[in-house]
Coordinates of C-alpha atoms and ligand atoms in Angstrom, one line a residue:
M14 CA 22.9 6.9 7.1
T15 CA 23.0 4.1 5.3
H16 CA 19.6 3.1 4.1
T17 CA 19.6 6.8 2.7
V18 CA 21.7 5.1 0.1
V19 CA 19.6 3.2 -0.4
L20 CA 16.6 4.5 -0.9
C21 CA 18.7 7.0 -3.1
F22 CA 18.8 4.5 -5.0
I23 CA 15.8 3.9 -5.9
L24 CA 14.7 6.5 -6.1
F25 CA 17.0 7.6 -8.5
L26 CA 16.0 5.8 -11.1
C27 CA 12.4 6.1 -10.6
F28 CA 13.2 10.4 -10.9
N29 CA 14.4 10.1 -13.8
V30 CA 10.6 8.1 -15.0
V31 CA 8.6 10.8 -13.8
A32 CA 11.1 13.5 -15.5
Q33 CA 10.5 11.7 -18.8
L34 CA 6.8 12.6 -18.0
R35 CA 7.4 15.3 -17.9
N36 CA 8.9 16.6 -21.4
N37 CA 6.0 15.6 -23.2
G38 CA 2.7 18.1 -21.6
H39 CA -0.9 18.1 -23.1
R40 CA -3.3 18.7 -20.9
R41 CA -4.2 20.1 -17.2
Q42 CA -3.8 18.2 -14.2
E43 CA -5.7 18.2 -11.2
W44 CA -3.8 17.4 -8.1
P45 CA -3.2 14.8 -6.2
V46 CA -4.9 12.4 -9.2
P47 CA -7.3 10.7 -7.3
Y48 CA -6.6 7.2 -6.1
R49 CA -8.8 5.0 -9.0
R50 CA -11.7 3.2 -7.6
F51 CA -12.6 -0.1 -9.4
D52 CA -16.5 -1.6 -9.4
R53 CA -15.2 -5.4 -9.0
R54 CA -11.9 -6.8 -8.2
P55 CA -10.9 -8.8 -11.2
D56 CA -9.4 -12.0 -11.0
V57 CA -5.0 -12.0 -10.3
D58 CA -3.3 -12.6 -13.2
S59 CA -2.1 -16.8 -12.9
Y60 CA 1.9 -15.6 -13.1
C61 CA 2.0 -13.2 -10.2
E62 CA 3.1 -16.1 -7.8
A63 CA 3.0 -14.8 -4.0
L64 CA 6.3 -16.2 -2.3
Y65 CA 3.7 -15.6 1.0
P66 CA 0.1 -16.8 0.5
F67 CA -3.0 -14.0 1.9
C68 CA -4.0 -13.5 4.7
P69 CA -4.1 -17.7 5.0
T70 CA -5.9 -18.0 8.4
G71 CA -8.7 -15.0 7.7
D72 CA -12.6 -16.2 6.1
P73 CA -11.9 -17.6 2.8
E74 CA -15.3 -16.1 1.7
G75 CA -13.3 -12.0 3.1
R76 CA -16.8 -12.9 5.5
I77 CA -16.1 -10.2 8.7
P78 CA -18.3 -12.3 11.8
Y79 CA -21.7 -10.1 13.3
M80 CA -21.5 -8.0 16.5
R81 CA -24.7 -7.8 18.7
D82 CA -25.7 -3.9 19.5
S83 CA -24.9 -4.6 23.3
D84 CA -22.0 -5.7 23.1
V85 CA -19.1 -3.9 23.5
I86 CA -15.7 -3.1 20.6
S87 CA -12.4 -2.0 22.0
V88 CA -10.9 -0.8 18.8
Y89 CA -7.1 -1.3 19.3
R90 CA -3.7 0.3 17.2
L91 CA -0.8 -1.8 16.4
Q92 CA 2.6 -0.9 14.3
T93 CA 5.3 -2.9 13.8
P94 CA 8.0 -2.3 11.9
V95 CA 7.1 -4.4 9.5
W96 CA 11.2 -5.2 7.5
E97 CA 14.6 -4.6 7.5
F98 CA 17.2 -5.7 4.9
K99 CA 20.5 -5.3 3.8
Y100 CA 22.2 -4.6 1.0
G101 CA 25.5 -5.5 -0.4
D102 CA 28.5 -5.5 2.3
V103 CA 26.4 -1.9 3.0
L104 CA 25.1 -3.2 6.2
G105 CA 22.1 -0.8 5.4
K106 CA 18.0 -1.5 7.9
L107 CA 15.1 0.3 7.3
H108 CA 12.3 0.6 8.7
I109 CA 9.5 0.0 7.2
M110 CA 6.6 0.3 9.6
H111 CA 2.5 -1.5 9.1
D112 CA -0.4 -0.4 10.6
A113 CA -3.7 -2.6 11.2
V114 CA -6.6 -2.3 13.5
G115 CA -8.0 -4.6 16.6
F116 CA -10.7 -5.6 17.5
S117 CA -12.0 -7.3 21.1
S118 CA -15.9 -8.3 22.1
A119 CA -16.6 -7.8 25.2
E120 CA -19.6 -10.9 24.6
T121 CA -17.7 -12.9 23.0
G122 CA -14.3 -12.2 24.0
T123 CA -13.4 -12.7 21.2
N124 CA -10.6 -11.1 19.4
Y125 CA -9.6 -9.7 16.0
T126 CA -6.6 -8.7 13.8
M127 CA -7.2 -6.3 10.9
E128 CA -5.1 -4.6 7.6
W129 CA -3.9 -4.4 4.0
Y130 CA -2.2 -5.7 2.5
E131 CA 0.3 -6.4 -1.0
L132 CA -1.1 -10.4 -2.1
F133 CA 3.3 -10.5 -3.8
Q134 CA 4.7 -8.3 -1.1
L135 CA 6.2 -5.1 -2.1
G136 CA 8.0 -4.9 -4.6
N137 CA 5.9 -6.5 -7.2
C138 CA 4.3 -3.4 -5.9
T139 CA 6.8 -1.2 -6.0
F140 CA 7.7 -2.3 -9.5
P141 CA 6.5 -4.4 -13.1
H142 CA 7.4 -7.1 -14.6
I143 CA 9.6 -6.6 -18.0
R144 CA 8.5 -9.7 -19.9
P145 CA 9.8 -10.9 -23.3
E146 CA 6.1 -12.2 -24.3
V147 CA 4.0 -9.6 -23.2
Y148 CA 5.4 -5.6 -24.7
A149 CA 4.1 -3.5 -21.5
P150 CA 5.6 -3.9 -18.3
F151 CA 2.8 -5.9 -16.4
W152 CA 2.6 -5.5 -12.6
C153 CA 1.3 -8.0 -10.1
N154 CA 0.8 -4.8 -8.1
Q155 CA -3.1 -5.9 -6.0
G156 CA -3.5 -4.8 -2.6
A157 CA -6.5 -6.2 0.4
A158 CA -8.3 -6.0 2.8
C159 CA -7.6 -9.2 5.2
F160 CA -9.2 -9.8 8.3
F161 CA -8.9 -12.7 11.1
E162 CA -9.8 -14.4 14.2
G163 CA -6.7 -13.2 16.6
I164 CA -4.4 -10.0 18.1
D165 CA -0.9 -11.3 18.0
D166 CA -0.4 -9.4 21.6
L167 CA 3.9 -10.8 21.4
H168 CA 4.1 -9.3 18.3
W169 CA 2.6 -5.6 18.5
S170 CA 4.2 -5.6 21.5
Q171 CA 7.0 -6.1 21.4
N172 CA 9.0 -4.1 19.3
G173 CA 5.9 -1.8 18.3
T174 CA 3.1 -0.6 19.5
L175 CA -0.5 -2.0 21.2
E176 CA -2.5 0.5 22.3
K177 CA -6.9 0.4 23.0
V178 CA -7.5 3.9 21.6
G179 CA -12.2 3.5 21.9
E180 CA -14.8 1.5 22.1
I181 CA -17.3 0.4 19.4
T182 CA -20.7 -0.9 19.3
G183 CA -21.8 -3.6 18.7
T184 CA -23.9 -2.1 15.5
Q185 CA -21.3 -0.3 14.9
F186 CA -18.6 -2.6 14.0
N187 CA -20.9 -4.3 11.4
D188 CA -21.2 -1.0 9.2
M189 CA -18.4 -0.9 9.7
A190 CA -17.8 -4.8 9.0
Q191 CA -19.7 -3.7 5.1
W192 CA -17.7 0.1 4.4
V193 CA -14.6 -3.0 4.6
Q194 CA -16.5 -4.9 1.9
E195 CA -16.8 -2.1 0.2
D196 CA -14.1 -0.5 0.0
N197 CA -11.6 -4.0 -0.3
Q198 CA -13.8 -4.0 -3.7
T199 CA -13.2 -1.0 -5.3
G200 CA -10.1 -0.5 -4.1
I201 CA -7.8 -3.3 -5.4
Y202 CA -4.0 -2.0 -6.7
Y203 CA -0.9 -1.1 -3.6
E204 CA 0.5 2.4 -4.6
T205 CA 4.3 2.7 -3.1
W206 CA 4.7 5.8 -3.7
T207 CA 4.2 9.2 -2.9
V208 CA 5.7 11.3 -5.1
R209 CA 5.8 15.5 -4.9
S210 CA 7.1 18.6 -6.7
E211 CA 9.4 19.0 -3.6
P212 CA 10.9 18.0 0.3
S213 CA 9.0 21.3 2.0
P214 CA 5.1 21.1 3.4
N215 CA 3.7 23.6 2.2
A216 CA 4.9 20.6 -1.9
T217 CA 2.0 19.8 -4.2
V218 CA 1.6 16.5 -4.1
W219 CA 1.2 14.4 -7.4
F220 CA -0.2 10.8 -5.8
E221 CA -0.7 10.2 -2.8
S222 CA -0.1 6.4 -2.0
Y223 CA -2.2 3.8 -1.0
D224 CA -0.8 1.9 1.1
C225 CA -1.8 0.0 5.2
S226 CA -1.3 3.4 6.2
Q227 CA -4.3 4.7 4.4
F228 CA -6.7 1.1 4.8
V229 CA -6.1 2.7 9.0
H230 CA -6.7 5.3 8.6
R231 CA -8.8 5.7 6.0
T232 CA -11.1 3.0 8.7
Y233 CA -10.7 5.7 11.7
R234 CA -11.8 7.8 9.7
K235 CA -15.9 6.0 9.1
L236 CA -15.4 5.0 12.3
A237 CA -15.7 8.3 13.0
E238 CA -18.4 9.2 11.2
L239 CA -20.3 6.2 12.0
G240 CA -19.7 8.4 15.9
A241 CA -16.7 6.6 17.7
K242 CA -15.0 9.0 19.2
L243 CA -11.2 7.0 19.3
S244 CA -8.0 8.9 20.8
S245 CA -4.6 7.2 20.8
R246 CA -2.2 9.0 23.5
T247 CA 1.3 9.4 21.7
Q248 CA 2.3 10.6 18.6
T249 CA 2.1 8.2 15.6
N250 CA 4.6 7.8 12.7
Y251 CA 4.3 6.2 9.8
T252 CA 7.3 4.8 7.0
K253 CA 5.9 7.0 3.4
I254 CA 8.6 6.5 1.0
Y255 CA 8.5 9.5 -1.0
L256 CA 9.1 10.1 -4.5
Y257 CA 10.3 13.9 -5.8
S258 CA 9.9 15.3 -9.0
G259 CA 8.2 18.6 -11.4
E260 CA 4.8 18.1 -12.4
P261 CA 4.2 14.2 -14.1
T262 CA 2.4 14.0 -17.4
Y263 CA -0.2 12.6 -18.4
L264 CA 1.5 10.2 -21.7
G265 CA -1.1 7.2 -22.8
N266 CA -2.8 4.2 -21.0
D267 CA -0.2 0.5 -21.5
S268 CA -2.8 0.2 -24.7
A269 CA -1.8 3.7 -26.2
I270 CA 1.3 3.5 -26.1
F271 CA 3.0 -0.9 -26.4
G272 CA -0.4 -0.5 -28.9
Q273 CA 0.8 1.9 -31.7
P274 CA 4.3 1.4 -33.7
A275 CA 4.5 5.7 -33.1
L276 CA 5.2 5.7 -29.8
K277 CA 7.3 2.6 -30.6
N278 CA 10.3 5.0 -28.6
L279 CA 9.0 6.0 -26.0
A280 CA 7.0 1.9 -25.2
M281 CA 11.7 0.9 -26.0
D282 CA 12.9 3.9 -23.1
I283 CA 9.7 2.7 -20.6
R284 CA 11.0 -1.0 -20.5
K285 CA 14.3 0.0 -20.6
F286 CA 14.1 2.2 -17.4
Y287 CA 12.2 -0.7 -15.9
H288 CA 14.6 -3.3 -16.9
P289 CA 17.7 -2.9 -13.8
V290 CA 14.9 -3.0 -11.3
Q291 CA 14.1 -6.4 -12.3
T292 CA 17.8 -7.7 -10.8
S293 CA 18.4 -5.3 -8.7
P294 CA 19.4 -7.2 -4.8
V295 CA 17.4 -4.2 -3.7
V296 CA 13.7 -5.0 -5.2
H297 CA 15.1 -8.7 -4.2
R298 CA 14.8 -8.6 -0.8
L299 CA 12.4 -5.7 -0.7
G300 CA 8.8 -9.0 -0.5
S301 CA 11.4 -10.1 2.4
Ligands
NAG20 C1 7.0 -11.6 -7.2 O1 6.0 -11.9 -8.3 C2 6.8 -12.5 -9.1 C3 6.6 -13.6 -9.9 O2 5.4 -13.5 -9.4 C4 7.2 -14.4 -8.2 O3 7.7 -15.1 -8.9 C5 8.1 -13.7 -6.4 O4 7.7 -15.1 -5.8 C6 6.6 -12.1 -6.6 N1 7.5 -11.9 -4.7 C7 8.9 -10.7 -5.2 C8 9.2 -10.4 -3.3 O5 9.4 -10.5 -6.4
NAG21 C1 -10.3 -8.5 -0.3 O1 -10.3 -9.3 -1.1 C2 -9.3 -10.0 -1.2 C3 -8.6 -10.6 -2.4 O2 -10.3 -11.1 -3.5 C4 -9.5 -11.1 -0.5 O3 -8.9 -12.3 0.4 C5 -9.8 -10.7 1.5 O4 -10.8 -12.1 1.6 C6 -11.4 -10.0 1.3 N1 -11.7 -9.0 3.1 C7 -12.6 -8.3 2.8 C8 -13.1 -8.9 4.3 O5 -13.1 -8.7 2.3
NAG22 C1 -7.0 -12.0 23.0 O1 -7.7 -12.6 22.9 C2 -6.4 -13.9 24.4 C3 -7.4 -15.4 24.8 O2 -8.6 -14.4 25.0 C4 -6.6 -12.4 25.6 O3 -5.3 -12.8 26.2 C5 -5.7 -11.4 24.3 O4 -4.8 -10.6 25.6 C6 -6.6 -10.8 23.9 N1 -5.5 -9.3 23.5 C7 -6.1 -8.1 22.9 C8 -5.6 -7.2 22.7 O5 -7.5 -8.2 23.5
NAG23 C1 11.8 -7.8 18.4 O1 13.5 -6.7 17.7 C2 13.7 -8.1 17.9 C3 16.0 -7.7 17.6 O2 15.7 -6.5 16.4 C4 14.0 -9.7 17.7 O3 15.5 -10.7 18.7 C5 12.9 -10.2 18.2 O4 12.8 -11.0 17.3 C6 11.7 -8.9 18.0 N1 10.3 -9.4 18.8 C7 9.3 -9.7 17.6 C8 7.8 -10.7 18.5 O5 8.9 -10.3 16.9
NAG24 C1 4.4 27.7 3.1 O1 3.6 28.6 3.2 C2 3.2 29.8 3.1 C3 2.0 29.8 3.1 O2 1.8 30.3 1.7 C4 4.4 30.3 4.1 O3 3.9 31.4 4.2 C5 5.8 29.1 3.9 O4 6.9 30.8 4.0 C6 5.5 28.2 3.1 N1 6.8 27.1 3.6 C7 8.2 27.1 3.1 C8 8.8 25.9 4.3 O5 7.7 26.8 1.1
NAG25 C1 8.0 9.9 15.7 O1 8.8 11.0 15.1 C2 9.6 11.8 15.6 C3 10.5 12.6 15.5 O2 11.1 12.0 14.4 C4 10.0 11.1 17.2 O3 10.0 12.8 18.4 C5 9.6 11.0 17.6 O4 10.0 9.9 19.3 C6 8.7 10.1 16.9 N1 7.1 8.9 17.6 C7 7.8 7.5 18.4 C8 5.9 6.3 19.3 O5 8.1 6.9 17.6
NAG26 C1 -6.8 4.2 -23.5 O1 -6.2 4.8 -24.5 C2 -7.0 5.4 -25.8 C3 -6.7 6.3 -26.1 O2 -6.8 6.7 -24.9 C4 -8.3 5.4 -25.5 O3 -9.8 4.6 -26.9 C5 -9.2 3.4 -25.1 O4 -10.4 3.9 -24.1 C6 -8.2 3.3 -23.4 N1 -8.1 1.8 -23.1 C7 -8.1 1.6 -21.5 C8 -8.4 0.2 -21.6 O5 -8.7 2.4 -21.1

């Protein structure tokens, strides 16, 4: 009950912006808008500061160890609630699941965890910063893949899931590793919201989210494509944050909206819309 209150608060804020976008339509668009891929990952702006360092125990270059083809690699499904928070004196508990994939080499006995998450925490991927010296809303919303040695068995199994879902060969693992590097170079921005026309299952999806669970799905799909047979005994529930709206309309990019005096009112409305979010305790806690 109480967590619904908090969610509605966030949804209400965002609904306004999408509703505004909608009133100014000028071209037909395909839904959902395909996730935009880039040629390479840009350097992070020094304004963005991480509360926790990204991937502290991973290889600094993001390298993934090479496996011999004769090796048998076990694949694990990992899931756990990541955070919960309290909003004011209304006790709200909101469980967001975090998903990852685990690997364990039969030949070396070494195991590994692979996950995809925000460089600057969830709050920064959900709302932009309104900065006095920068006119357009400013985002610190990169997300990336992290591959590191070890599986924290206790962490995943105690309040979540640690389940073996199959075995792959060393070659399948190496091919997957190469795909992960490419995916990591080209898919660089975290997208929190799934935006749909309505709650019913038939709803049109305007925008898909791009987050840790999407990465896990892509990885399973890639492994299946490489010939791996994976299966889970239990149903997996994924956390999604939905936003419902009428059909959105594309109004222009940053330079168009924030660079043209003719669109000053729209630019000011967008800044005003995001301003209260900056000072909201909810958003601050989204990252903790
Ligand atoms: C978000 O980005 C700001 C600015 O870089 C930073 O101060 C903050 O620690 C980041 N994380 C959260 C949770 O807000
Ligand atoms: C993905 O990109 C991030 C950011 O550049 C980097 O820190 C990380 O090591 C990369 N991960 C992999 C598995 O390549
Ligand atoms: C990971 O390796 C450690 C040490 O070898 C082992 O105790 C643990 O059970 C392994 N975890 C998995 C999921 O294989
Ligand atoms: C599991 O949940 C309990 C109760 O919320 C908590 O005390 C414990 O630290 C959690 N365990 C892990 C490994 O996160
Ligand atoms: C979804 O679409 C199907 C087929 O068009 C229809 O039979 C069904 O009633 C729809 N369900 C809802 C909840 O609108
Ligand atoms: C997933 O959600 C369904 C419906 O809410 C629930 O019945 C089921 O127990 C959940 N499964 C897990 C593993 O949490
Ligand atoms: C922004 O949009 C304008 C006009 O639609 C276009 O000319 C420009 O190349 C775009 N800029 C970027 C960075 O995409």
